[in-house]
Coordinates of C-alpha atoms in Angstrom, one line a residue:
Chain A
X1 CA 30.9 49.0 6.8
X2 CA 32.0 51.8 9.4
X3 CA 29.6 54.0 11.5
X4 CA 30.7 56.7 13.7
X5 CA 28.9 58.3 16.6
X6 CA 27.1 60.6 14.4
X7 CA 26.2 58.0 11.8
X8 CA 24.7 55.8 14.9
X9 CA 22.9 58.9 16.4
X10 CA 21.2 59.5 12.9
X11 CA 20.1 55.5 12.6
X12 CA 16.2 55.2 12.8
X13 CA 15.2 53.7 16.1
X14 CA 14.6 50.2 15.0
X15 CA 17.6 50.0 13.0
X16 CA 19.8 51.5 15.8
X17 CA 18.3 49.1 18.6
X18 CA 18.8 46.2 16.5
X19 CA 22.5 46.9 15.6
X20 CA 23.4 48.1 19.0
X21 CA 22.1 45.3 20.8
X22 CA 24.3 42.8 18.4
X23 CA 27.6 44.6 19.1
X24 CA 28.6 42.8 22.0
X25 CA 28.7 39.6 20.4
X26 CA 27.1 36.4 21.4
X27 CA 24.9 36.7 24.6
X28 CA 23.4 34.0 26.7
X29 CA 19.8 33.0 26.5
X30 CA 18.0 32.7 29.7
X31 CA 14.5 32.8 31.0
X32 CA 14.1 34.3 34.5
X33 CA 11.5 33.2 36.6
X34 CA 9.7 34.7 39.5
X35 CA 6.6 34.9 41.6
X36 CA 4.6 37.5 43.4
X37 CA 3.9 37.1 47.1
X38 CA 0.4 36.2 46.2
X39 CA 1.4 33.4 44.0
X40 CA 1.4 35.1 40.6
X41 CA 3.7 33.7 38.4
X42 CA 6.1 35.5 35.7
X43 CA 8.6 34.3 33.1
X44 CA 10.9 36.4 30.8
X45 CA 13.5 36.0 28.5
X46 CA 17.1 38.1 29.5
X47 CA 20.3 38.2 27.4
X48 CA 22.0 40.4 29.8
X49 CA 23.0 37.8 32.7
X50 CA 26.8 38.3 33.7
X51 CA 29.2 36.5 36.1
X52 CA 30.2 39.0 38.9
X53 CA 32.0 36.7 40.8
X54 CA 32.5 32.9 42.1
X55 CA 32.9 33.5 46.0
X56 CA 30.2 34.7 46.9
X57 CA 28.7 33.2 43.7
X58 CA 26.9 36.4 42.3
X59 CA 25.5 37.0 38.9
X60 CA 24.0 40.4 37.6
X61 CA 21.6 41.2 35.0
X62 CA 20.4 44.6 33.5
X63 CA 16.9 45.8 33.7
X64 CA 15.4 48.3 31.1
X65 CA 14.2 51.5 32.6
X66 CA 11.4 50.6 34.8
X67 CA 9.5 53.9 33.8
X68 CA 8.8 52.4 30.4
X69 CA 6.6 49.6 31.1
X70 CA 5.4 47.7 34.2
X71 CA 8.5 45.3 35.2
X72 CA 6.7 42.2 36.6
X73 CA 10.0 40.2 37.0
X74 CA 11.6 43.1 38.9
X75 CA 8.6 43.9 41.2
X76 CA 8.4 40.1 41.9
X77 CA 12.0 39.9 42.6
X78 CA 12.0 42.8 45.2
X79 CA 8.9 41.6 46.8
X80 CA 9.6 37.9 47.0
X81 CA 13.6 38.1 47.5
X82 CA 14.3 35.0 44.9
X83 CA 14.3 34.2 41.4
X84 CA 15.4 31.6 39.0
X85 CA 17.5 31.6 36.0
X86 CA 16.9 28.8 33.3
X87 CA 19.0 28.0 30.2
X88 CA 16.8 27.9 26.9
X89 CA 17.6 24.8 24.9
X90 CA 16.6 24.3 21.1
X91 CA 13.1 22.7 21.9
X92 CA 11.7 25.7 23.5
X93 CA 13.4 28.4 21.8
X94 CA 10.1 29.7 20.1
X95 CA 8.1 29.7 23.4
X96 CA 11.0 31.2 25.6
X97 CA 11.0 34.0 22.9
X98 CA 7.4 34.7 23.0
X99 CA 7.8 35.5 26.9
X100 CA 8.8 38.8 25.8
X101 CA 5.4 39.7 25.1
X102 CA 3.9 42.3 27.1
X103 CA 1.2 40.0 28.9
X104 CA -1.0 41.7 31.5
X105 CA 0.1 40.8 35.2
X106 CA -2.4 38.2 35.8
X107 CA -1.3 36.4 32.9
X108 CA 1.3 34.0 33.7
X109 CA 4.2 33.4 30.7
X110 CA 4.5 29.9 31.8
X111 CA 0.7 29.2 30.8
X112 CA 0.6 31.7 27.9
X113 CA 3.8 30.3 26.4
X114 CA 3.5 26.5 27.2
X115 CA 6.3 26.1 29.6
X116 CA 5.9 24.3 32.6
X117 CA 6.4 25.6 36.5
X118 CA 8.4 23.5 38.8
X119 CA 9.0 24.2 42.6
X120 CA 12.1 22.6 44.3
X121 CA 11.3 22.2 48.4
X122 CA 12.4 25.1 50.2
X123 CA 12.6 27.6 47.2
X124 CA 9.9 30.0 46.5
X125 CA 10.6 30.9 42.8
X126 CA 9.3 28.8 39.9
X127 CA 11.9 27.0 37.5
X128 CA 11.2 26.2 34.1
X129 CA 10.9 22.3 34.0
X130 CA 11.8 21.8 30.7
X131 CA 15.3 23.3 31.0
X132 CA 17.9 21.2 32.3
X133 CA 20.3 23.8 33.8
X134 CA 18.9 26.1 36.3
X135 CA 19.7 28.1 39.2
X136 CA 18.0 29.3 42.2
X137 CA 19.0 33.1 43.1
X138 CA 18.7 34.9 46.1
X139 CA 18.4 39.0 45.8
X140 CA 21.2 40.8 47.0
X141 CA 21.2 44.4 45.7
X142 CA 20.4 46.5 42.7
X143 CA 22.2 49.6 41.4
X144 CA 21.1 52.4 39.3
X145 CA 23.0 53.2 36.5
X146 CA 22.3 57.1 35.9
X147 CA 23.6 57.3 32.4
X148 CA 20.6 55.7 30.9
X149 CA 18.3 54.6 33.9
X150 CA 18.9 51.0 33.7
X151 CA 19.4 48.8 36.8
X152 CA 21.9 46.4 37.6
X153 CA 20.1 43.5 39.6
X154 CA 22.6 41.4 41.7
X155 CA 21.9 38.1 43.2
X156 CA 23.6 35.3 44.7
X157 CA 23.5 31.5 43.7
X158 CA 21.7 29.4 46.1
X159 CA 20.7 26.4 43.9
X160 CA 22.3 24.9 40.8
X161 CA 20.9 21.9 39.0
X162 CA 22.9 21.1 35.5
X163 CA 23.1 17.9 33.5
X164 CA 25.5 15.6 34.6
X165 CA 26.6 14.9 31.2
X166 CA 27.7 18.6 30.5
X167 CA 30.6 18.4 33.3
X168 CA 33.6 17.0 31.2
X169 CA 37.1 16.9 32.7
X170 CA 36.0 19.5 35.3
X171 CA 34.8 21.9 32.9
X172 CA 30.9 22.8 31.9
X173 CA 30.5 22.0 28.1
X174 CA 27.7 24.2 26.8
X175 CA 27.6 22.2 23.7
X176 CA 26.5 19.0 25.7
X177 CA 24.1 21.0 27.9
X178 CA 22.7 22.2 24.4
X179 CA 22.5 25.7 26.1
X180 CA 21.7 28.3 23.2
X181 CA 22.9 31.9 22.7
X182 CA 21.1 35.4 21.5
X183 CA 22.2 37.9 19.1
X184 CA 20.4 41.4 19.0
X185 CA 16.7 40.7 20.1
X186 CA 15.3 38.0 18.5
X187 CA 18.1 35.7 16.6
X188 CA 19.1 32.7 18.6
X189 CA 22.5 30.5 17.9
X190 CA 23.6 26.6 18.9
X191 CA 27.0 26.2 20.1
X192 CA 29.7 24.0 19.1
X193 CA 32.9 23.4 21.2
X194 CA 36.0 24.7 18.8
X195 CA 38.8 24.2 21.7
X196 CA 39.9 24.6 25.2
X197 CA 43.6 26.2 26.4
X198 CA 44.9 26.0 29.7
X199 CA 45.2 28.7 32.4
X200 CA 47.6 31.1 30.6
X201 CA 51.1 31.5 32.2
X202 CA 53.7 33.9 31.0
X203 CA 56.2 31.3 30.8
X204 CA 54.2 29.0 28.8
X205 CA 53.2 31.4 26.0
X206 CA 53.7 29.6 22.6
X207 CA 56.0 31.5 20.1
X208 CA 53.3 33.4 18.1
Chain B
X1 CA 23.7 17.4 39.4
X2 CA 22.3 19.6 42.0
X3 CA 24.6 21.9 44.4
X4 CA 22.8 24.0 47.0
X5 CA 24.8 27.1 48.5
X6 CA 26.7 25.0 50.9
X7 CA 27.8 22.5 48.3
X8 CA 29.1 25.4 46.1
X9 CA 30.8 27.0 49.4
X10 CA 32.5 23.8 50.0
X11 CA 33.9 23.3 46.5
X12 CA 37.7 23.6 46.2
X13 CA 38.7 27.2 44.8
X14 CA 39.5 26.1 41.1
X15 CA 36.7 23.8 40.8
X16 CA 34.3 26.5 42.0
X17 CA 35.8 29.4 39.7
X18 CA 35.1 27.0 36.7
X19 CA 31.7 25.9 37.5
X20 CA 30.4 29.3 38.5
X21 CA 32.3 31.3 35.5
X22 CA 30.0 28.6 33.0
X23 CA 26.5 28.9 34.8
X24 CA 25.4 31.9 32.8
X25 CA 25.9 30.2 29.8
X26 CA 27.9 31.2 26.6
X27 CA 29.7 34.6 27.1
X28 CA 30.8 36.9 24.2
X29 CA 34.6 36.7 23.1
X30 CA 36.1 39.9 22.9
X31 CA 39.8 41.5 23.2
X32 CA 40.0 45.3 24.7
X33 CA 42.5 47.0 23.2
X34 CA 44.1 50.1 25.5
X35 CA 47.1 52.6 25.5
X36 CA 48.7 54.6 28.1
X37 CA 49.3 58.1 27.5
X38 CA 53.1 57.1 27.0
X39 CA 51.9 55.0 24.3
X40 CA 52.4 51.6 25.7
X41 CA 49.4 49.5 24.6
X42 CA 47.8 46.7 26.1
X43 CA 45.1 43.9 24.9
X44 CA 43.4 41.6 27.1
X45 CA 40.8 39.0 26.6
X46 CA 37.2 39.9 28.4
X47 CA 34.0 37.7 28.4
X48 CA 31.9 40.1 30.6
X49 CA 30.9 42.7 27.9
X50 CA 27.3 43.8 28.4
X51 CA 24.9 45.8 26.4
X52 CA 23.3 48.7 28.6
X53 CA 21.5 50.6 26.0
X54 CA 21.2 52.0 22.5
X55 CA 20.6 55.7 22.9
X56 CA 23.2 56.7 23.7
X57 CA 25.1 53.3 22.7
X58 CA 26.3 52.3 26.1
X59 CA 28.0 49.1 26.8
X60 CA 29.6 47.9 30.1
X61 CA 32.1 45.3 31.3
X62 CA 33.1 43.8 34.7
X63 CA 36.6 44.4 35.9
X64 CA 37.6 42.2 38.8
X65 CA 39.0 43.8 42.0
X66 CA 41.9 45.9 41.1
X67 CA 43.7 45.2 44.7
X68 CA 44.5 41.4 43.5
X69 CA 47.1 42.2 40.3
X70 CA 47.7 45.3 38.4
X71 CA 44.9 46.2 35.8
X72 CA 46.7 47.6 32.8
X73 CA 43.5 47.8 30.8
X74 CA 41.7 49.9 33.6
X75 CA 44.8 52.0 34.3
X76 CA 45.1 52.8 30.7
X77 CA 41.3 53.6 30.1
X78 CA 41.2 56.1 33.2
X79 CA 44.3 57.6 32.0
X80 CA 43.7 57.7 27.9
X81 CA 39.7 58.1 27.9
X82 CA 39.4 55.7 25.1
X83 CA 39.7 52.0 24.6
X84 CA 38.6 49.4 21.8
X85 CA 36.4 46.1 22.0
X86 CA 37.3 43.6 19.3
X87 CA 35.5 40.4 18.3
X88 CA 37.6 37.2 18.4
X89 CA 37.5 34.9 15.4
X90 CA 38.5 31.3 15.2
X91 CA 41.6 31.9 13.5
X92 CA 43.3 33.8 16.3
X93 CA 41.5 32.0 19.6
X94 CA 44.8 30.7 20.8
X95 CA 46.5 33.8 20.5
X96 CA 43.7 35.7 21.9
X97 CA 43.4 33.5 24.9
X98 CA 47.3 34.1 25.9
X99 CA 46.9 37.9 26.1
X100 CA 45.2 36.7 29.7
X101 CA 48.6 35.8 30.9
X102 CA 50.0 38.4 33.4
X103 CA 52.7 40.2 31.2
X104 CA 54.9 43.2 32.7
X105 CA 53.3 46.4 31.9
X106 CA 56.0 47.3 29.6
X107 CA 55.2 44.2 27.5
X108 CA 52.3 44.5 25.1
X109 CA 50.2 41.8 24.7
X110 CA 50.0 42.6 20.6
X111 CA 53.5 41.8 20.3
X112 CA 53.6 39.0 22.9
X113 CA 50.5 37.2 21.2
X114 CA 51.1 37.9 17.8
X115 CA 48.4 40.2 17.2
X116 CA 48.5 43.5 14.9
X117 CA 48.0 47.0 16.5
X118 CA 45.7 49.2 14.0
X119 CA 44.7 52.9 14.6
X120 CA 42.0 54.7 12.9
X121 CA 42.6 58.3 12.3
X122 CA 41.4 60.6 15.1
X123 CA 40.8 57.7 17.9
X124 CA 43.8 57.2 20.2
X125 CA 43.2 53.5 21.2
X126 CA 44.6 50.4 19.4
X127 CA 42.3 48.1 17.3
X128 CA 43.2 44.6 16.6
X129 CA 43.6 44.4 12.9
X130 CA 42.9 40.6 12.6
X131 CA 39.5 41.3 14.0
X132 CA 36.5 42.3 11.4
X133 CA 34.0 43.2 14.1
X134 CA 35.5 46.2 16.4
X135 CA 34.3 49.1 18.4
X136 CA 35.8 52.1 19.6
X137 CA 34.7 53.1 22.9
X138 CA 34.8 56.5 24.9
X139 CA 35.1 55.9 28.7
X140 CA 32.0 57.2 30.7
X141 CA 31.8 56.3 34.0
X142 CA 32.7 53.4 36.6
X143 CA 30.5 52.0 39.2
X144 CA 31.9 50.1 42.4
X145 CA 30.1 46.8 43.1
X146 CA 30.6 46.8 47.0
X147 CA 29.5 43.0 47.3
X148 CA 32.7 41.8 46.0
X149 CA 34.7 44.6 44.9
X150 CA 34.3 44.3 41.1
X151 CA 33.7 47.3 39.1
X152 CA 31.4 48.0 36.2
X153 CA 33.0 50.0 33.5
X154 CA 30.9 51.8 31.0
X155 CA 31.4 53.4 27.7
X156 CA 29.6 54.7 24.7
X157 CA 30.5 53.6 21.3
X158 CA 32.3 56.4 18.9
X159 CA 33.6 54.0 16.3
X160 CA 31.9 50.7 14.7
X161 CA 33.0 48.5 12.1
X162 CA 31.8 45.5 11.2
X163 CA 31.9 43.3 8.0
X164 CA 29.2 44.1 5.6
X165 CA 28.3 40.5 4.9
X166 CA 27.3 39.8 8.5
X167 CA 24.2 42.4 8.1
X168 CA 21.4 40.3 6.7
X169 CA 17.9 41.6 6.6
X170 CA 18.7 44.4 9.0
X171 CA 19.9 42.2 11.5
X172 CA 23.7 41.3 12.4
X173 CA 24.4 37.5 11.8
X174 CA 27.2 36.3 14.3
X175 CA 27.7 33.3 12.3
X176 CA 28.7 35.1 9.2
X177 CA 30.9 37.5 11.2
X178 CA 32.8 34.6 12.5
X179 CA 32.6 35.8 16.1
X180 CA 32.8 33.3 18.9
X181 CA 31.7 32.7 22.3
X182 CA 33.5 31.8 25.5
X183 CA 32.4 29.3 28.2
X184 CA 34.1 29.3 31.5
X185 CA 37.5 30.7 31.5
X186 CA 39.2 28.9 28.6
X187 CA 36.7 27.2 26.3
X188 CA 35.7 28.7 23.1
X189 CA 32.7 28.0 21.0
X190 CA 31.6 28.7 17.2
X191 CA 28.0 29.9 16.6
X192 CA 25.4 28.5 14.2
X193 CA 22.4 30.7 13.7
X194 CA 19.3 28.6 14.7
X195 CA 16.2 30.9 14.0
X196 CA 15.0 34.3 14.0
X197 CA 11.7 35.4 15.3
X198 CA 9.7 38.7 15.0
X199 CA 9.1 40.9 17.8
X200 CA 6.8 39.4 20.3
X201 CA 3.4 41.0 20.5
X202 CA 0.9 39.5 22.7
X203 CA -1.8 39.2 20.0
X204 CA 0.6 37.4 17.7
X205 CA 1.5 34.8 20.3
X206 CA 1.1 31.3 18.5
X207 CA -1.3 28.8 20.7
X208 CA 1.1 26.7 22.4

C-alpha cells in the first residue's frame, strides 16, 4: 500500500490517527506516575518515552496539546517536580491500558484500574508496585513544539530499579524483564530477543 | 537492583551508556536514508524515532551532539530537505546494525553494508529496497536541547509505503510487518502481538 501526503490528508480522522501512530514501529509501554502537592495521585500510559542522553541520564516524553483535555500528569509534574516511569508487564496490560480513560482529577487511576501505589523513602512520586522495572524522575525542562502544540517534557533519572535477572552480560534483556511494546494506540506486543551485535567498527564490518 | 543518581554517576562510561540506553524499554529499529546535493547517499540506524502528531503527520528523532563526530545524516537532511525512514526486518538486522560504524563521508553505507538504494519518482532521498515498511519525510524544523546538546529533528510524512498484509481490522500489525525493536545500543527483538484493547472510556472500564 502506498499513501502520498494527499492520501494521508484525505483519510478520515480515526483511520489517520491509527495508521500514523503505528508507522514509527514498536514503542515502549510505560506508565507515568505523578502526584499533586495535595497528595492526589495520577497514573497514565505513555508510548512516547525516549532516551535523550546518558550523562546526565535524561529521558523525554511527548505530551499532546494541553488545551484539548486536562493533562493531570503534566500539572502534577510541574507542581511536584518529580514523577515515575514504570514498565508495563503482560500480567497487567489491560489495567494499564484503561488508565488512558479520561477520569476526573479527583479519581486516581491507581485505584480505578486496580494498580498499587508504592512509595520509596525520600522520593515524592508514586511508583507502580506491580512493575519490576521502574524509574524515579526529576523534572528538568519542557520544550514547546510550535508545529503542532505538543510538548517535549524532559527529566533526569534519580532512581532506577530493575530486576537483577534482566541484566545479562552487562546488558539489559527486555525479554527477561518481561517488558512490553505498543503499536498505534492500543495493541500490545511481547518481545523475543533475536541477537546482539558488537559495537560497530569500520575495520570489523563483515564482507556483506 | 536499585541505582540512585549517585550510583549512576559513578558507573563506568560504557556500563552507564548500556544501562541508560535500555531503561525506556523497547525502541523502534529504523534506518534513516539521506543524500547530499552531490548525490552521496548515507544510511544510519536510529532507535529514537518518535511520533509527534497525526495532523499534520509529524515524526521526530533525536540526534546526538553534532560536535562529537561528523553527522552525515543531519548535514544531508539540512542540505537536501528530504530523508527516508525504513523499518528493519529480521533478515537484514546485521547489515542494518553495521551502518552505525563511522564510515568516511564518501563511503555509502548502502554499498558497504549490502543494502540496496531505491528511488521513488519525485522523491529525492533513497529508500531501502529490502524494507517493506518505509516512509518518505520532508524536513520541517530542528530544536536544540540545551541540557545535553542533542537535537530533536522534526519532519512531515510525504510518502508512506507499508505491506498490505500488515493492515488488519483497520490497525497496523507490526508482527505481520516483521518490524523489529532495539534495546540499548545493539540488541534486537522480534515482536509478538499479545492483545488489542478498545479506546478506553471511563464508563467502560472493567471492574478491576
